[in-house]
Coordinates of C-alpha atoms (C1' of nucleotides) in Angstrom, one line a residue:
Chain A
M24 CA 23.4 16.2 31.2
N25 CA 25.7 15.5 28.4
V26 CA 24.6 16.8 25.1
G27 CA 26.6 16.3 21.9
V28 CA 28.7 13.4 22.9
S29 CA 25.6 11.3 23.6
E30 CA 24.0 12.3 20.4
S31 CA 26.9 11.3 18.3
S32 CA 27.2 7.8 19.7
M33 CA 24.7 6.4 17.2
A34 CA 26.9 4.1 15.2
D35 CA 24.0 2.0 14.1
K36 CA 22.0 5.0 13.1
S37 CA 21.1 4.4 9.5
K38 CA 22.0 1.1 7.9
T39 CA 23.8 1.2 4.6
I40 CA 22.1 -1.4 2.4
N41 CA 23.9 -0.8 -0.9
I42 CA 21.0 -0.5 -3.2
A43 CA 22.0 -0.7 -6.9
L44 CA 19.7 0.2 -9.7
D45 CA 19.8 -1.4 -13.1
P46 CA 18.2 0.9 -15.6
T47 CA 18.3 -1.8 -18.3
S48 CA 16.3 -4.4 -16.3
G49 CA 12.9 -3.0 -17.3
I50 CA 11.9 -3.0 -13.6
P51 CA 10.9 0.4 -12.5
F52 CA 13.4 2.2 -10.2
Y53 CA 10.9 2.5 -7.3
R54 CA 10.2 -1.2 -7.5
Q55 CA 13.9 -2.1 -7.5
I56 CA 14.3 -0.1 -4.4
I57 CA 11.3 -1.9 -2.7
L58 CA 12.6 -5.3 -3.8
Q59 CA 16.1 -4.7 -2.5
I60 CA 14.9 -3.4 0.8
E61 CA 12.5 -6.4 1.2
M62 CA 15.4 -8.7 0.4
A63 CA 17.6 -7.0 2.9
M64 CA 14.9 -7.6 5.5
A65 CA 14.6 -11.3 4.4
D66 CA 18.2 -12.0 4.9
G67 CA 18.6 -10.1 8.1
R68 CA 20.6 -7.1 6.9
L69 CA 17.8 -4.9 8.0
K70 CA 16.0 -5.5 11.2
P71 CA 13.1 -3.9 13.0
G72 CA 14.0 -0.5 14.3
N73 CA 16.8 0.1 11.8
Q74 CA 16.6 3.5 10.1
L75 CA 16.6 3.6 6.3
P76 CA 18.6 6.2 4.5
T77 CA 16.8 9.5 4.2
V78 CA 14.7 10.0 1.1
R79 CA 17.0 12.8 -0.2
G80 CA 20.1 11.0 0.8
L81 CA 19.2 7.8 -1.0
A82 CA 18.0 9.9 -4.0
V83 CA 21.4 11.5 -4.3
E84 CA 23.3 8.2 -3.8
L85 CA 21.2 6.5 -6.5
R86 CA 21.1 9.6 -8.7
V87 CA 17.3 9.5 -9.0
N88 CA 14.6 12.0 -8.2
P89 CA 13.7 12.2 -4.5
N90 CA 10.1 11.5 -5.5
T91 CA 11.1 8.1 -6.8
V92 CA 12.7 7.1 -3.4
A93 CA 9.7 8.6 -1.6
R94 CA 7.3 6.5 -3.7
A95 CA 9.2 3.4 -2.8
Y96 CA 9.2 4.2 0.9
N97 CA 5.6 5.2 0.7
E98 CA 4.6 1.8 -0.7
L99 CA 6.6 0.0 1.9
E100 CA 4.8 2.0 4.5
I101 CA 1.4 1.2 3.1
R102 CA 2.3 -2.4 3.3
G103 CA 3.3 -2.0 6.9
L104 CA 7.0 -2.9 6.4
V105 CA 8.4 0.5 7.4
S106 CA 7.1 3.4 9.3
S107 CA 7.9 7.0 8.4
Q108 CA 8.0 9.5 11.1
H109 CA 7.7 13.1 10.1
G110 CA 10.8 15.1 10.7
T111 CA 12.6 12.0 12.1
G112 CA 13.1 9.4 9.4
T113 CA 12.0 6.1 8.1
F114 CA 12.3 2.9 10.1
I115 CA 11.8 -0.8 9.7
S116 CA 8.6 -1.6 11.5
D117 CA 8.4 -3.8 14.5
R118 CA 6.7 -6.7 13.0
E119 CA 3.9 -7.7 15.2
V120 CA 4.0 -11.3 14.3
E121 CA 1.2 -12.5 16.5
M122 CA 1.2 -15.7 14.5
S123 CA 1.7 -19.0 16.2
E124 CA 4.3 -21.4 14.8
V125 CA 1.5 -23.4 13.3
E126 CA 0.0 -20.4 11.6
R127 CA 3.3 -19.3 10.3
E128 CA 4.0 -22.7 8.9
E129 CA 0.6 -22.6 7.1
V130 CA 1.2 -19.2 5.5
L131 CA 4.7 -20.2 4.4
S132 CA 3.3 -23.4 3.0
Q133 CA 0.8 -21.5 0.9
L134 CA 3.4 -19.1 -0.3
V135 CA 5.9 -21.8 -1.3
R136 CA 3.3 -24.0 -3.0
G137 CA 2.1 -21.1 -5.0
F138 CA 5.6 -20.2 -6.0
V139 CA 6.6 -23.8 -6.9
S140 CA 3.7 -24.1 -9.2
Q141 CA 4.5 -20.7 -10.8
A142 CA 8.1 -21.8 -11.3
A143 CA 7.0 -25.1 -12.7
S144 CA 5.1 -23.4 -15.4
Y145 CA 8.4 -22.0 -16.5
G146 CA 9.9 -25.5 -16.4
F147 CA 11.9 -25.1 -13.2
T148 CA 12.0 -27.9 -10.7
V149 CA 12.0 -27.6 -6.9
D150 CA 15.7 -28.7 -7.1
D151 CA 16.4 -25.7 -9.4
I152 CA 14.8 -23.4 -6.9
I153 CA 16.6 -24.8 -3.9
R154 CA 19.9 -24.7 -5.7
Y155 CA 19.5 -21.1 -6.7
L156 CA 18.2 -20.0 -3.4
T157 CA 21.1 -21.5 -1.6
D158 CA 23.7 -20.0 -3.9
Y159 CA 22.0 -16.7 -3.7
H160 CA 22.0 -16.8 0.1
E161 CA 25.7 -17.7 0.3
E162 CA 26.4 -14.9 -2.0
G163 CA 24.6 -12.4 0.3
R164 CA 26.7 -13.6 3.2
K165 CA 30.1 -13.0 1.7
Chain B
M13 CA -22.1 -19.9 -29.1
N14 CA -20.4 -21.7 -31.9
V15 CA -18.6 -19.4 -34.3
G16 CA -16.9 -20.6 -37.5
V17 CA -14.8 -23.7 -37.2
S18 CA -15.3 -25.8 -34.2
E19 CA -12.3 -25.5 -31.9
S20 CA -13.0 -28.7 -30.2
S21 CA -12.1 -30.9 -33.1
M22 CA -8.4 -30.4 -32.6
A23 CA -8.4 -30.7 -28.9
D24 CA -6.0 -33.6 -28.7
K25 CA -3.6 -32.1 -31.2
S26 CA -2.8 -29.0 -29.2
K27 CA -0.5 -29.4 -26.3
T28 CA -1.5 -28.2 -22.9
I29 CA 1.4 -26.3 -21.4
N30 CA -0.2 -25.1 -18.2
I31 CA 0.5 -21.4 -18.5
A32 CA -0.1 -19.6 -15.2
L33 CA -0.3 -15.9 -15.0
D34 CA 0.6 -14.0 -11.9
P35 CA -1.1 -10.5 -12.0
T36 CA 1.0 -9.4 -9.0
S37 CA 4.4 -10.1 -10.6
G38 CA 4.6 -6.8 -12.4
I39 CA 5.5 -8.7 -15.6
P40 CA 2.9 -7.9 -18.3
F41 CA 0.6 -10.8 -19.2
Y42 CA 1.7 -11.0 -22.8
R43 CA 5.3 -11.3 -21.7
Q44 CA 4.5 -14.0 -19.2
I45 CA 2.9 -16.0 -22.0
I46 CA 5.9 -15.6 -24.3
L47 CA 8.3 -16.5 -21.6
Q48 CA 6.5 -19.6 -20.5
I49 CA 6.1 -20.8 -24.1
E50 CA 9.8 -20.2 -24.7
M51 CA 10.8 -22.1 -21.6
A52 CA 8.5 -25.0 -22.6
M53 CA 10.2 -25.1 -26.0
A54 CA 13.6 -25.0 -24.4
D55 CA 13.0 -27.9 -22.1
G56 CA 11.1 -30.1 -24.6
R57 CA 7.6 -29.8 -23.3
L58 CA 6.8 -28.2 -26.7
K59 CA 8.4 -29.6 -29.8
P60 CA 8.4 -28.5 -33.5
G61 CA 5.1 -29.1 -35.1
N62 CA 3.1 -29.0 -31.9
Q63 CA 0.0 -26.9 -32.1
L64 CA -0.5 -24.1 -29.6
P65 CA -3.9 -23.5 -28.1
T66 CA -6.0 -21.1 -30.2
V67 CA -5.9 -17.5 -29.3
R68 CA -9.4 -17.4 -28.2
G69 CA -9.2 -20.7 -26.3
L70 CA -6.1 -19.6 -24.4
A71 CA -7.7 -16.2 -23.7
V72 CA -10.7 -17.8 -22.2
E73 CA -8.6 -20.2 -20.1
L74 CA -6.3 -17.5 -18.8
R75 CA -9.2 -15.0 -18.5
V76 CA -7.5 -12.3 -20.4
N77 CA -8.3 -10.2 -23.4
P78 CA -7.8 -12.2 -26.6
N79 CA -5.6 -9.3 -27.9
T80 CA -3.2 -10.1 -25.1
V81 CA -2.7 -13.7 -26.3
A82 CA -2.6 -12.5 -29.9
R83 CA 0.1 -10.1 -29.1
A84 CA 2.2 -12.9 -27.5
Y85 CA 1.7 -15.2 -30.4
N86 CA 2.5 -12.4 -32.8
E87 CA 5.7 -11.6 -31.1
L88 CA 6.7 -15.2 -31.1
E89 CA 6.0 -15.4 -34.8
I90 CA 8.1 -12.3 -35.5
R91 CA 10.9 -14.0 -33.8
G92 CA 10.3 -17.1 -35.9
L93 CA 9.6 -19.4 -33.0
V94 CA 6.0 -20.2 -34.1
S95 CA 4.2 -19.9 -37.3
S96 CA 0.5 -19.0 -37.6
Q97 CA -1.4 -20.7 -40.4
H98 CA -4.5 -18.9 -41.3
G99 CA -7.6 -20.9 -40.5
T100 CA -5.6 -23.7 -39.0
G101 CA -3.8 -22.6 -35.9
T102 CA -0.4 -21.7 -34.5
F103 CA 2.4 -24.2 -34.6
I104 CA 5.9 -24.5 -33.1
S105 CA 8.5 -23.9 -35.8
D106 CA 11.4 -26.1 -36.7
R107 CA 13.8 -23.4 -35.7
E108 CA 15.3 -24.6 -32.5
V109 CA 15.2 -22.5 -29.4
E110 CA 18.3 -22.7 -27.5
M111 CA 17.9 -21.1 -24.2
S112 CA 21.3 -20.8 -22.7
E113 CA 22.0 -21.6 -19.1
V114 CA 22.5 -17.9 -18.6
E115 CA 19.1 -17.1 -19.9
R116 CA 17.4 -19.7 -17.8
E117 CA 19.3 -18.5 -14.8
E118 CA 18.1 -15.0 -15.4
V119 CA 14.5 -16.0 -15.5
L120 CA 14.9 -18.1 -12.4
S121 CA 16.7 -15.2 -10.7
Q122 CA 13.8 -12.9 -11.3
L123 CA 11.3 -15.4 -10.1
V124 CA 13.2 -16.2 -7.0
R125 CA 14.0 -12.7 -6.1
G126 CA 10.3 -11.7 -6.5
F127 CA 9.3 -14.5 -4.3
V128 CA 11.9 -13.8 -1.6
S129 CA 10.7 -10.3 -1.3
Q130 CA 7.1 -11.3 -1.2
A131 CA 7.9 -13.8 1.6
A132 CA 9.9 -11.1 3.4
S133 CA 6.8 -8.9 3.6
Y134 CA 5.2 -11.7 5.7
G135 CA 8.3 -11.8 7.9
F136 CA 9.9 -14.9 6.5
T137 CA 13.6 -15.1 6.0
V138 CA 15.5 -16.8 3.2
D139 CA 16.4 -19.4 5.7
D140 CA 12.8 -20.1 6.5
I141 CA 12.1 -20.6 2.8
I142 CA 15.0 -22.9 2.2
R143 CA 14.1 -25.0 5.2
Y144 CA 10.5 -25.3 4.2
L145 CA 11.4 -26.0 0.6
T146 CA 13.8 -28.8 1.5
D147 CA 11.3 -30.4 3.8
Y148 CA 8.6 -30.1 1.1
H149 CA 10.9 -31.7 -1.4
E150 CA 11.8 -34.6 0.9
E151 CA 8.1 -35.1 1.5
G152 CA 7.4 -35.3 -2.2
R153 CA 10.0 -38.0 -2.6
K154 CA 8.6 -40.4 -0.1
Chain C
M7 CA -21.3 -12.7 -34.1
N8 CA -22.7 -9.4 -33.1
V9 CA -20.1 -6.7 -32.7
G10 CA -20.9 -3.2 -31.8
V11 CA -24.4 -3.6 -30.3
S12 CA -23.2 -6.0 -27.7
E13 CA -20.2 -3.8 -26.9
S14 CA -22.2 -0.7 -26.3
S15 CA -24.7 -2.2 -23.9
M16 CA -22.5 -1.4 -20.9
A17 CA -24.8 1.0 -19.0
D18 CA -23.1 0.2 -15.7
K19 CA -19.7 0.8 -17.1
S20 CA -18.1 3.2 -14.8
K21 CA -19.9 4.3 -11.6
T22 CA -20.2 7.9 -10.8
I23 CA -19.4 8.4 -7.2
N24 CA -19.5 12.2 -6.9
I25 CA -16.3 12.8 -5.1
A26 CA -16.0 16.2 -3.7
L27 CA -12.7 17.7 -2.5
D28 CA -12.5 20.2 0.3
P29 CA -9.3 22.2 0.0
T30 CA -9.8 23.8 3.4
S31 CA -10.0 20.5 5.3
G32 CA -6.3 20.1 5.7
I33 CA -6.7 16.5 4.5
P34 CA -4.6 15.9 1.4
F35 CA -6.5 15.5 -1.9
Y36 CA -5.3 12.0 -2.6
R37 CA -6.4 10.9 0.8
Q38 CA -9.8 12.5 0.4
I39 CA -10.2 10.6 -2.8
I40 CA -9.3 7.3 -1.0
L41 CA -11.6 8.0 1.9
Q42 CA -14.6 8.7 -0.3
I43 CA -14.0 5.7 -2.4
E44 CA -13.7 3.5 0.7
M45 CA -16.9 5.0 2.0
A46 CA -18.7 4.4 -1.2
M47 CA -17.6 0.8 -0.9
A48 CA -18.7 0.7 2.7
D49 CA -22.3 1.8 2.0
G50 CA -22.7 -0.2 -1.2
R51 CA -22.5 2.5 -3.8
L52 CA -19.4 0.7 -5.2
K53 CA -19.4 -3.0 -5.6
P54 CA -16.8 -5.5 -6.7
G55 CA -16.3 -5.4 -10.4
N56 CA -17.5 -1.8 -10.8
Q57 CA -15.2 0.4 -12.8
L58 CA -13.8 3.6 -11.3
P59 CA -13.6 6.7 -13.3
T60 CA -10.4 6.9 -15.4
V61 CA -7.5 8.6 -13.8
R62 CA -7.5 11.4 -16.3
G63 CA -11.3 11.7 -16.3
L64 CA -11.5 12.1 -12.5
A65 CA -8.6 14.5 -12.5
V66 CA -10.4 16.7 -14.9
E67 CA -13.6 16.5 -12.9
L68 CA -11.9 17.3 -9.7
R69 CA -9.6 19.8 -11.3
V70 CA -6.5 18.3 -9.9
N71 CA -3.4 16.9 -11.4
P72 CA -3.8 13.3 -12.8
N73 CA -0.8 12.2 -10.7
T74 CA -2.9 13.0 -7.6
V75 CA -5.7 10.7 -8.7
A76 CA -3.2 8.1 -9.8
R77 CA -1.6 8.2 -6.4
A78 CA -5.0 7.6 -4.7
Y79 CA -5.8 4.7 -7.0
N80 CA -2.3 3.3 -6.5
E81 CA -2.6 3.3 -2.8
L82 CA -6.0 1.6 -3.1
E83 CA -4.5 -1.0 -5.3
I84 CA -1.6 -1.7 -2.9
R85 CA -4.2 -2.2 -0.2
G86 CA -6.0 -4.7 -2.4
L87 CA -9.2 -2.7 -2.6
V88 CA -9.1 -2.0 -6.4
S89 CA -7.2 -3.6 -9.2
S90 CA -5.8 -1.5 -12.1
Q91 CA -5.5 -3.2 -15.5
H92 CA -3.2 -1.6 -17.9
G93 CA -5.0 -0.1 -20.9
T94 CA -8.3 -1.1 -19.5
G95 CA -9.2 0.7 -16.4
T96 CA -9.4 0.5 -12.6
F97 CA -11.9 -1.8 -10.9
I98 CA -13.2 -2.6 -7.5
S99 CA -11.6 -5.9 -6.4
D100 CA -13.5 -9.0 -5.9
R101 CA -13.0 -9.3 -2.2
E102 CA -12.0 -12.8 -1.4
V103 CA -13.6 -12.9 1.9
E104 CA -12.5 -16.3 2.9
M105 CA -13.4 -15.4 6.5
S106 CA -15.9 -17.4 8.4
E107 CA -18.7 -15.5 10.2
V108 CA -16.9 -16.1 13.4
E109 CA -13.6 -14.7 12.1
R110 CA -15.4 -11.7 10.6
E111 CA -17.1 -11.0 13.9
E112 CA -13.7 -11.2 15.6
V113 CA -12.1 -8.7 13.3
L114 CA -15.1 -6.3 13.4
S115 CA -15.0 -6.6 17.2
Q116 CA -11.3 -5.6 17.4
L117 CA -11.8 -2.7 15.0
V118 CA -14.9 -1.4 16.8
R119 CA -13.4 -1.7 20.3
G120 CA -10.3 0.2 19.1
F121 CA -12.4 2.9 17.7
V122 CA -14.6 3.2 20.7
S123 CA -11.7 3.7 23.0
Q124 CA -10.2 6.2 20.6
A125 CA -13.5 8.2 20.5
A126 CA -13.7 7.9 24.2
S127 CA -10.4 9.7 24.6
Y128 CA -12.0 12.6 22.8
G129 CA -15.0 12.5 25.2
F130 CA -17.4 10.8 22.9
T131 CA -19.7 8.0 24.1
V132 CA -20.9 4.9 22.2
D133 CA -24.3 6.6 22.0
D134 CA -22.7 9.6 20.2
I135 CA -21.1 7.3 17.7
I136 CA -24.2 5.3 17.0
R137 CA -26.3 8.4 16.6
Y138 CA -23.8 10.0 14.2
L139 CA -23.4 6.8 12.3
T140 CA -27.1 6.3 11.8
D141 CA -27.7 9.9 10.7
Y142 CA -24.7 9.7 8.4
H143 CA -26.0 6.5 6.9
E144 CA -29.5 7.9 6.4
E145 CA -28.0 10.9 4.7
G146 CA -26.2 8.6 2.2
R147 CA -29.4 6.9 1.3
K148 CA -31.3 10.0 0.3
Chain D
M12 CA 18.6 10.5 36.1
N13 CA 17.1 13.2 38.3
V14 CA 17.3 16.6 36.9
G15 CA 16.0 19.7 38.6
V16 CA 12.8 19.5 40.6
S17 CA 11.4 16.1 41.3
E18 CA 8.3 15.5 39.2
S19 CA 6.9 12.9 41.5
S20 CA 6.1 15.4 44.3
M21 CA 3.1 16.6 42.5
A22 CA 1.9 13.3 41.1
D23 CA -1.5 13.4 42.7
K24 CA -2.2 17.0 41.7
S25 CA -2.0 16.4 38.0
K26 CA -5.1 14.9 36.3
T27 CA -4.7 11.9 34.2
I28 CA -6.7 12.3 31.0
N29 CA -5.8 9.2 29.2
I30 CA -4.5 10.6 26.0
A31 CA -4.3 8.0 23.3
L32 CA -2.3 8.7 20.1
D33 CA -3.2 7.0 16.9
P34 CA -0.2 7.0 14.5
T35 CA -2.3 5.8 11.6
S36 CA -4.9 8.5 11.8
G37 CA -2.9 11.0 9.7
I38 CA -3.5 13.6 12.4
P39 CA -0.1 14.9 13.7
F40 CA 0.6 13.9 17.3
Y41 CA 0.8 17.4 18.6
R42 CA -2.6 18.1 17.2
Q43 CA -4.1 14.9 18.6
I44 CA -2.8 16.0 22.0
I45 CA -4.4 19.5 21.7
L46 CA -7.7 18.1 20.5
Q47 CA -7.9 15.6 23.3
I48 CA -7.1 18.2 26.0
E49 CA -9.6 20.6 24.5
M50 CA -12.3 17.9 24.5
A51 CA -11.5 17.0 28.0
M52 CA -11.9 20.6 29.0
A53 CA -15.1 20.9 27.1
D54 CA -16.8 18.0 28.8
G55 CA -15.5 18.7 32.3
R56 CA -12.8 16.0 32.7
L57 CA -10.4 18.9 33.0
K58 CA -11.4 22.0 35.1
P59 CA -9.7 25.4 35.6
G60 CA -6.8 25.1 37.9
N61 CA -6.1 21.4 37.2
Q62 CA -2.5 20.7 36.4
L63 CA -1.6 19.0 33.2
P64 CA 1.1 16.3 33.2
T65 CA 4.6 17.6 32.8
V66 CA 6.0 17.9 29.3
R67 CA 8.6 15.2 29.9
G68 CA 6.2 13.0 31.8
L69 CA 3.6 13.0 29.1
A70 CA 6.3 12.6 26.4
V71 CA 7.5 9.4 28.1
E72 CA 4.0 8.1 28.6
L73 CA 3.1 8.7 25.0
R74 CA 6.5 7.7 23.8
V75 CA 6.9 10.8 21.7
N76 CA 9.5 13.4 21.5
P77 CA 9.2 16.0 24.3
N78 CA 9.2 18.7 21.7
T79 CA 5.9 17.3 20.4
V80 CA 4.3 17.7 23.8
A81 CA 5.9 21.1 24.3
R82 CA 4.5 22.2 21.0
A83 CA 1.0 21.1 21.9
Y84 CA 1.2 22.9 25.3
N85 CA 2.6 25.9 23.7
E86 CA -0.2 26.2 21.2
L87 CA -2.7 25.7 24.0
E88 CA -1.0 28.5 25.9
I89 CA -1.1 30.9 23.0
R90 CA -4.8 30.3 22.7
G91 CA -5.1 31.1 26.4
L92 CA -6.5 27.7 27.3
V93 CA -3.6 26.8 29.7
S94 CA -0.9 28.7 31.4
S95 CA 2.6 27.5 32.0
Q96 CA 4.2 28.6 35.2
H97 CA 7.9 28.4 35.1
G98 CA 9.2 25.8 37.5
T99 CA 5.8 24.7 38.6
G100 CA 3.9 23.2 35.8
T101 CA 1.1 23.8 33.3
F102 CA -2.4 24.5 34.4
I103 CA -5.9 24.9 32.9
S104 CA -6.8 28.5 32.7
D105 CA -10.0 30.1 34.0
R106 CA -11.0 31.0 30.5
E107 CA -13.8 28.7 29.6
V108 CA -13.7 26.5 26.6
E109 CA -17.0 26.4 25.0
M110 CA -16.8 23.8 22.4
S111 CA -19.9 24.3 20.4
E112 CA -22.1 21.5 19.3
V113 CA -20.9 22.2 15.8
E114 CA -17.3 21.8 16.7
R115 CA -17.9 18.6 18.6
E116 CA -19.9 17.3 15.6
E117 CA -17.0 18.1 13.3
V118 CA -14.5 16.2 15.4
L119 CA -16.9 13.3 15.7
S120 CA -17.5 13.4 11.9
Q121 CA -13.8 13.1 11.2
L122 CA -13.3 10.2 13.6
V123 CA -16.3 8.3 12.3
R124 CA -15.5 8.8 8.6
G125 CA -12.0 7.7 9.2
F126 CA -13.2 4.6 10.9
V127 CA -15.8 3.8 8.3
S128 CA -13.3 3.8 5.6
Q129 CA -10.9 1.7 7.6
A130 CA -13.6 -0.8 8.2
A131 CA -14.5 -0.7 4.5
S132 CA -11.1 -1.9 3.6
Y133 CA -11.8 -5.0 5.6
G134 CA -15.0 -5.5 3.7
F135 CA -17.4 -4.3 6.4
T136 CA -20.4 -2.1 5.6
V137 CA -21.8 0.7 7.6
D138 CA -24.6 -1.6 8.4
D139 CA -22.2 -4.1 9.9
I140 CA -20.7 -1.5 12.1
I141 CA -24.0 -0.1 13.3
R142 CA -25.3 -3.6 14.1
Y143 CA -22.1 -4.6 16.0
L144 CA -22.0 -1.3 17.8
T145 CA -25.6 -1.5 18.9
D146 CA -25.1 -5.1 20.2
Y147 CA -21.9 -4.1 21.9
H148 CA -23.7 -1.3 23.6
E149 CA -26.5 -3.4 24.8
E150 CA -24.0 -5.8 26.1
G151 CA -22.3 -3.1 28.1
R152 CA -25.5 -2.2 29.8
K153 CA -26.3 -5.5 31.2
Chain E
dG12 C1' -7.5 5.6 -25.0
dT13 C1' -6.1 3.2 -20.7
dG14 C1' -2.7 3.2 -16.7
dG15 C1' 2.5 3.6 -15.2
dT16 C1' 6.9 5.9 -14.5
dC17 C1' 10.0 9.6 -13.9
dT18 C1' 11.7 14.3 -13.6
dA19 C1' 12.0 19.1 -11.9
dG20 C1' 10.7 22.0 -8.8
dA21 C1' 7.8 24.4 -5.4
dC22 C1' 5.9 24.7 -0.9
dC23 C1' 4.3 22.8 3.5
dA24 C1' 4.6 20.4 8.2
dC25 C1' 7.1 18.2 11.9
dA26 C1' 11.1 17.8 15.2
Chain F
dG4 C1' 17.2 18.7 9.0
dT5 C1' 13.3 15.1 8.2
dG6 C1' 9.1 13.4 5.3
dG7 C1' 4.6 14.9 2.6
dT8 C1' 1.9 17.0 -1.1
dC9 C1' 1.1 18.8 -5.5
dT10 C1' 1.9 20.5 -10.1
dA11 C1' 3.4 20.4 -14.9
dG12 C1' 4.8 17.9 -18.4
dA13 C1' 7.2 14.1 -20.8
dC14 C1' 7.5 9.6 -22.3
dC15 C1' 6.4 4.6 -22.1
dA16 C1' 3.5 0.2 -22.2
dC17 C1' -0.8 -2.2 -22.7
dT18 C1' -5.5 -3.0 -25.3

DNA sequence: GTGGTCTAGACCACA
DNA sequence: GTGGTCTAGACCACT
């Protein structure tokens, strides 16, 4: 029974997601953390099972109070996006997407339509959105 | 309950700008109102001389506290973008609003990022969104 | 326009729900608060639109730190059970139960079956549960 | 990977007690294990002399860290409810477990209250639950 | 006055 | 070592 060697072979242990806080944005730190983790999930940088940085670790990295990171993780857990395991760490949840393709499409449709009308009230067109989204996505891939 | 001057006599003089508030966006209502009026001015939906909805009228329409609308109008007046004329209404000033591309991009950025992370919490990826949005767009063109 | 009299006629303003914390239970304070509010909703003592006690008010009453109450309210808000309005208060959400009777029954069925099997693993029968639940409910009505 | 004594040679000697862990209950896993074993002893599903599953076996079955199971067994041994015999297994002690009505009621209380508040968050009332549970029960009797 | 955010620091529980 | 809870107290934002 090999102990030690086998323990250390966890290259994929905790993903680095390069969270950056902008203190001038007016968006609370804990919310910026949530947003960035959600976005990392949306574009595939974080997948189910991946471990997030530890609360204290991320707090040190971002130079914020551990409570602030804990609050972000806590909210993500309440929403079911991550699962914290005492003494072990915090992990991206296995999404139990029991939705059929049809249902998924329906939910996506609702979300997008709502967003389009919101953006429209600011004077943005669907074209604006698509353009930004595509650029944004390319950016993330570099 | 009619109080004071009838508001309905100027119904056709005040532009409807379709302000939509999103209580889940984290952006305070008064700021959402300001932003949307600014954007409407920037892209020509509101022109100098146009009358804004009355404070009370808009408050009822948006189902918020009249103070909230008043605060938005007040801040717009301080910035010189609108001018309130006692007993008459609130009007778009001559002073032009030039919203730079950069500013527009910033607002769009915030909106899109917020939406992406909301969609992520339902398990949708950026790709899903782009795909749907493009289809949706094509659909609209037919 | 009557001001003052009409403002003060808010007898039902904020519901008293008599939350009691048990420091010996091992259940964290914030969770006890959540549980008791949820139960008040379940047996009809709190209805949509009712205002909860203020964060500071409840904190004083329960002799805990305001942050502890805020945390409970916050979690309830994330779950969509209450809605906090800045500068105004915290209110029980209007549940948008768009579910058909059939769907409701389905969800209830899943919940109950899950619970029954959980209780069974502790050696309790459905009879035990019904008996306790009925007693508990009568208790609440006194 | 076979290490040490084969566990399968005593498969039919160790009682299956169907322990079910609920990660959302807030009760730590090790405590859920203890509670369920105690209840099984109290209502006769486990009798003196019966062998418990091996630590590793149960850990695999429940998909938890073996330390967690070990901790539960350890605590049960300290209380004298089970005795571990090196190289052989863990067995229910002669010492009787009398779980008083009061204790049983307490556990039931916790379970039910937790369930009621969970159901409340889906908009179900205590009445809904009682009604469904009674129907469900009748159903089962047919 | 309402709720919201953040810090600093202590102590506990789980693995 | 991990995450979880709670306090005390400061300061901000909305009504």
